[in-house]
Amino acid sequence: MRLIEYVKINPSNKWAWIYLSENKQISINEILNNLNLPWKREHVSMRDDITINIVLNNMDFPWCWYQLSKNKAISFNDISNNKILPWIWEFVSFRDDIDFDFVVNNPDYKWKWSNISKHSNLTLDKLKNNMNLPWNSCYLSKNPNITPEFVINNSHINWDYKMFSSHGKFTFCLLYTSDA
């Protein structure tokens, strides 16, 4: 017997719907075929068996868009190809697979610039070519791609030298000679 069947024939049990909404023994299709049950949309939206096609084909489901925006089961490519959907761009900013060309070409989206600034996929070339964007200097200081040379050559940025304390590329001499 499938778990969903057991749940349906035992409705008086005190089910933890948060956990059932995430349970891998219940498929996303079983959830979508039983919308009369009290699924927790936030937890359904976190599932790793969700695809962009499932979302697009079930727009009547009350998806939790901030969870979908950071769900790794949906690729950044899926998000960028479906910009019209109500993605929460602050949460998209946390994705490991974010495409900086997309960010640069859509600067008016509500990005979380602190996270974009410290993202390990942010190259110095992208940064140099887009200095007009609202980078967060504190989190840029935490970016693992920032080099001492880049800091020295960009002294107009309000660097956070405390953040360099955890940065393996910075020597004591660089920190000592700063204004920190």
Short mmCIF file of C-alpha atoms in Angstrom, two decimals:
data_model
loop_
_atom_site.label_atom_id
_atom_site.label_comp_id
_atom_site.label_asym_id
_atom_site.label_seq_id
_atom_site.Cartn_x
_atom_site.Cartn_y
_atom_site.Cartn_z
CA MET A 1 0.00 0.00 0.00
CA ARG A 2 1.29 3.44 -0.91
CA LEU A 3 1.68 5.97 1.89
CA ILE A 4 -0.80 8.34 0.23
CA GLU A 5 -3.44 5.60 0.26
CA TYR A 6 -2.83 4.91 3.94
CA VAL A 7 -3.09 8.61 4.77
CA LYS A 8 -6.36 8.92 2.84
CA ILE A 9 -8.02 5.95 4.58
CA ASN A 10 -6.87 7.20 7.99
CA PRO A 11 -7.81 10.88 7.96
CA SER A 12 -8.38 11.02 11.73
CA ASN A 13 -4.72 10.30 12.46
CA LYS A 14 -2.77 13.31 13.63
CA TRP A 15 -0.61 13.62 10.54
CA ALA A 16 2.33 16.01 10.45
CA TRP A 17 1.48 17.61 7.11
CA ILE A 18 4.78 19.49 7.01
CA TYR A 19 6.62 16.16 6.89
CA LEU A 20 4.13 14.48 4.61
CA SER A 21 4.51 17.38 2.19
CA GLU A 22 8.24 16.62 1.96
CA ASN A 23 8.04 12.83 2.19
CA LYS A 24 9.68 11.07 -0.77
CA GLN A 25 7.26 8.15 -0.38
CA ILE A 26 4.58 10.51 -1.68
CA SER A 27 5.26 11.76 -5.21
CA ILE A 28 4.63 15.29 -6.36
CA ASN A 29 1.98 13.90 -8.70
CA GLU A 30 0.22 12.23 -5.78
CA ILE A 31 0.19 15.57 -3.98
CA LEU A 32 -1.15 17.39 -7.02
CA ASN A 33 -3.81 14.72 -7.51
CA ASN A 34 -4.98 15.14 -3.90
CA LEU A 35 -5.28 18.88 -3.47
CA ASN A 36 -8.12 18.40 -1.01
CA LEU A 37 -5.55 17.33 1.60
CA PRO A 38 -3.90 20.00 3.79
CA TRP A 39 -0.48 20.02 2.13
CA LYS A 40 2.00 22.62 3.33
CA ARG A 41 2.77 24.55 0.16
CA GLU A 42 6.08 25.86 1.49
CA HIS A 43 7.31 22.31 2.00
CA VAL A 44 5.83 21.00 -1.23
CA SER A 45 7.72 23.76 -3.06
CA MET A 46 11.02 22.56 -1.54
CA ARG A 47 10.73 19.04 -2.96
CA ASP A 48 13.48 17.74 -5.21
CA ASP A 49 11.05 16.00 -7.59
CA ILE A 50 9.60 19.28 -8.87
CA THR A 51 10.38 20.31 -12.42
CA ILE A 52 9.61 23.51 -14.25
CA ASN A 53 7.06 21.60 -16.32
CA ILE A 54 5.27 20.48 -13.17
CA VAL A 55 5.11 24.10 -12.02
CA LEU A 56 3.94 25.37 -15.42
CA ASN A 57 1.30 22.65 -15.72
CA ASN A 58 -0.01 23.25 -12.19
CA MET A 59 -0.22 27.00 -11.86
CA ASP A 60 -3.43 26.55 -9.87
CA PHE A 61 -1.39 25.04 -7.03
CA PRO A 62 -0.47 27.73 -4.46
CA TRP A 63 3.28 27.42 -4.94
CA CYS A 64 5.57 29.08 -2.44
CA TRP A 65 7.64 31.17 -4.85
CA TYR A 66 10.47 31.97 -2.49
CA GLN A 67 11.05 28.22 -1.99
CA LEU A 68 10.76 27.51 -5.72
CA SER A 69 13.18 30.37 -6.42
CA LYS A 70 15.94 28.61 -4.51
CA ASN A 71 14.92 25.01 -5.23
CA LYS A 72 17.87 23.23 -6.88
CA ALA A 73 15.52 20.88 -8.73
CA ILE A 74 14.61 23.86 -10.92
CA SER A 75 17.62 25.11 -12.84
CA PHE A 76 18.61 28.73 -13.25
CA ASN A 77 18.09 28.17 -16.96
CA ASP A 78 14.46 27.21 -16.20
CA ILE A 79 14.07 30.42 -14.22
CA SER A 80 15.64 32.66 -16.86
CA ASN A 81 13.52 31.05 -19.58
CA ASN A 82 10.37 31.74 -17.55
CA LYS A 83 11.01 35.28 -16.29
CA ILE A 84 7.32 36.06 -16.33
CA LEU A 85 6.72 33.77 -13.36
CA PRO A 86 6.69 35.43 -9.92
CA TRP A 87 10.22 34.44 -8.92
CA ILE A 88 11.59 36.02 -5.77
CA TRP A 89 14.84 37.45 -7.13
CA GLU A 90 16.36 37.94 -3.68
CA PHE A 91 16.22 34.14 -3.28
CA VAL A 92 17.34 33.47 -6.85
CA SER A 93 20.46 35.45 -5.82
CA PHE A 94 21.46 32.59 -3.50
CA ARG A 95 21.58 29.97 -6.25
CA ASP A 96 24.90 28.29 -7.02
CA ASP A 97 24.00 28.11 -10.72
CA ILE A 98 23.19 31.81 -11.16
CA ASP A 99 24.26 33.29 -14.49
CA PHE A 100 25.94 36.67 -14.07
CA ASP A 101 25.18 37.71 -17.63
CA PHE A 102 21.51 37.40 -16.73
CA VAL A 103 22.05 39.47 -13.57
CA VAL A 104 23.96 42.14 -15.49
CA ASN A 105 21.27 42.27 -18.18
CA ASN A 106 18.49 42.57 -15.60
CA PRO A 107 19.86 45.01 -13.02
CA ASP A 108 16.38 46.27 -12.10
CA TYR A 109 15.32 42.96 -10.62
CA LYS A 110 15.27 42.89 -6.84
CA TRP A 111 18.59 41.08 -6.47
CA LYS A 112 20.18 40.49 -3.10
CA TRP A 113 23.40 42.30 -3.96
CA SER A 114 25.19 41.17 -0.83
CA ASN A 115 24.92 37.56 -1.93
CA ILE A 116 25.71 38.35 -5.56
CA SER A 117 28.78 40.30 -4.39
CA LYS A 118 30.25 37.40 -2.43
CA HIS A 119 29.29 34.71 -4.96
CA SER A 120 32.23 32.51 -5.90
CA ASN A 121 31.16 32.48 -9.56
CA LEU A 122 31.56 36.26 -9.82
CA THR A 123 34.72 36.77 -11.84
CA LEU A 124 36.90 39.84 -11.61
CA ASP A 125 36.22 40.53 -15.28
CA LYS A 126 32.44 40.60 -14.65
CA LEU A 127 33.01 42.88 -11.71
CA LYS A 128 35.43 45.21 -13.57
CA ASN A 129 33.05 45.50 -16.52
CA ASN A 130 30.05 46.27 -14.33
CA MET A 131 31.29 48.59 -11.62
CA ASN A 132 28.10 50.64 -12.06
CA LEU A 133 25.99 47.95 -10.39
CA PRO A 134 25.10 48.26 -6.69
CA TRP A 135 27.74 45.87 -5.39
CA ASN A 136 27.94 45.43 -1.65
CA SER A 137 31.52 46.37 -0.73
CA CYS A 138 31.43 44.46 2.55
CA TYR A 139 30.49 41.23 0.76
CA LEU A 140 32.79 41.96 -2.17
CA SER A 141 35.53 41.92 0.45
CA LYS A 142 34.45 38.38 1.28
CA ASN A 143 34.44 37.23 -2.35
CA PRO A 144 37.07 34.49 -2.81
CA ASN A 145 38.02 35.82 -6.27
CA ILE A 146 39.08 39.24 -5.02
CA THR A 147 42.84 39.62 -5.11
CA PRO A 148 45.12 42.03 -3.26
CA GLU A 149 45.96 43.62 -6.61
CA PHE A 150 42.28 44.23 -7.34
CA VAL A 151 41.84 45.86 -3.93
CA ILE A 152 44.88 48.09 -4.42
CA ASN A 153 43.77 49.06 -7.95
CA ASN A 154 40.24 49.83 -6.76
CA SER A 155 40.87 51.90 -3.66
CA HIS A 156 37.68 53.91 -4.42
CA ILE A 157 35.67 50.91 -3.16
CA ASN A 158 34.90 51.06 0.54
CA TRP A 159 36.52 47.68 1.29
CA ASP A 160 35.78 45.94 4.56
CA TYR A 161 39.21 44.93 5.83
CA LYS A 162 37.65 42.89 8.64
CA MET A 163 36.22 40.59 5.96
CA PHE A 164 39.71 40.07 4.58
CA SER A 165 40.60 38.39 7.89
CA SER A 166 39.10 35.13 6.61
CA HIS A 167 40.50 35.59 3.12
CA GLY A 168 43.43 33.29 2.32
CA LYS A 169 44.78 35.56 -0.45
CA PHE A 170 45.56 38.51 1.79
CA THR A 171 48.80 38.88 3.66
CA PHE A 172 49.42 40.62 6.92
CA CYS A 173 51.30 43.36 5.04
CA LEU A 174 48.21 44.28 3.02
CA LEU A 175 46.02 44.36 6.12
CA TYR A 176 48.62 46.25 8.12
CA THR A 177 49.02 48.98 5.53
CA SER A 178 45.26 49.57 5.24
CA ASP A 179 43.24 52.13 7.16
CA ALA A 180 41.36 49.37 9.02
#
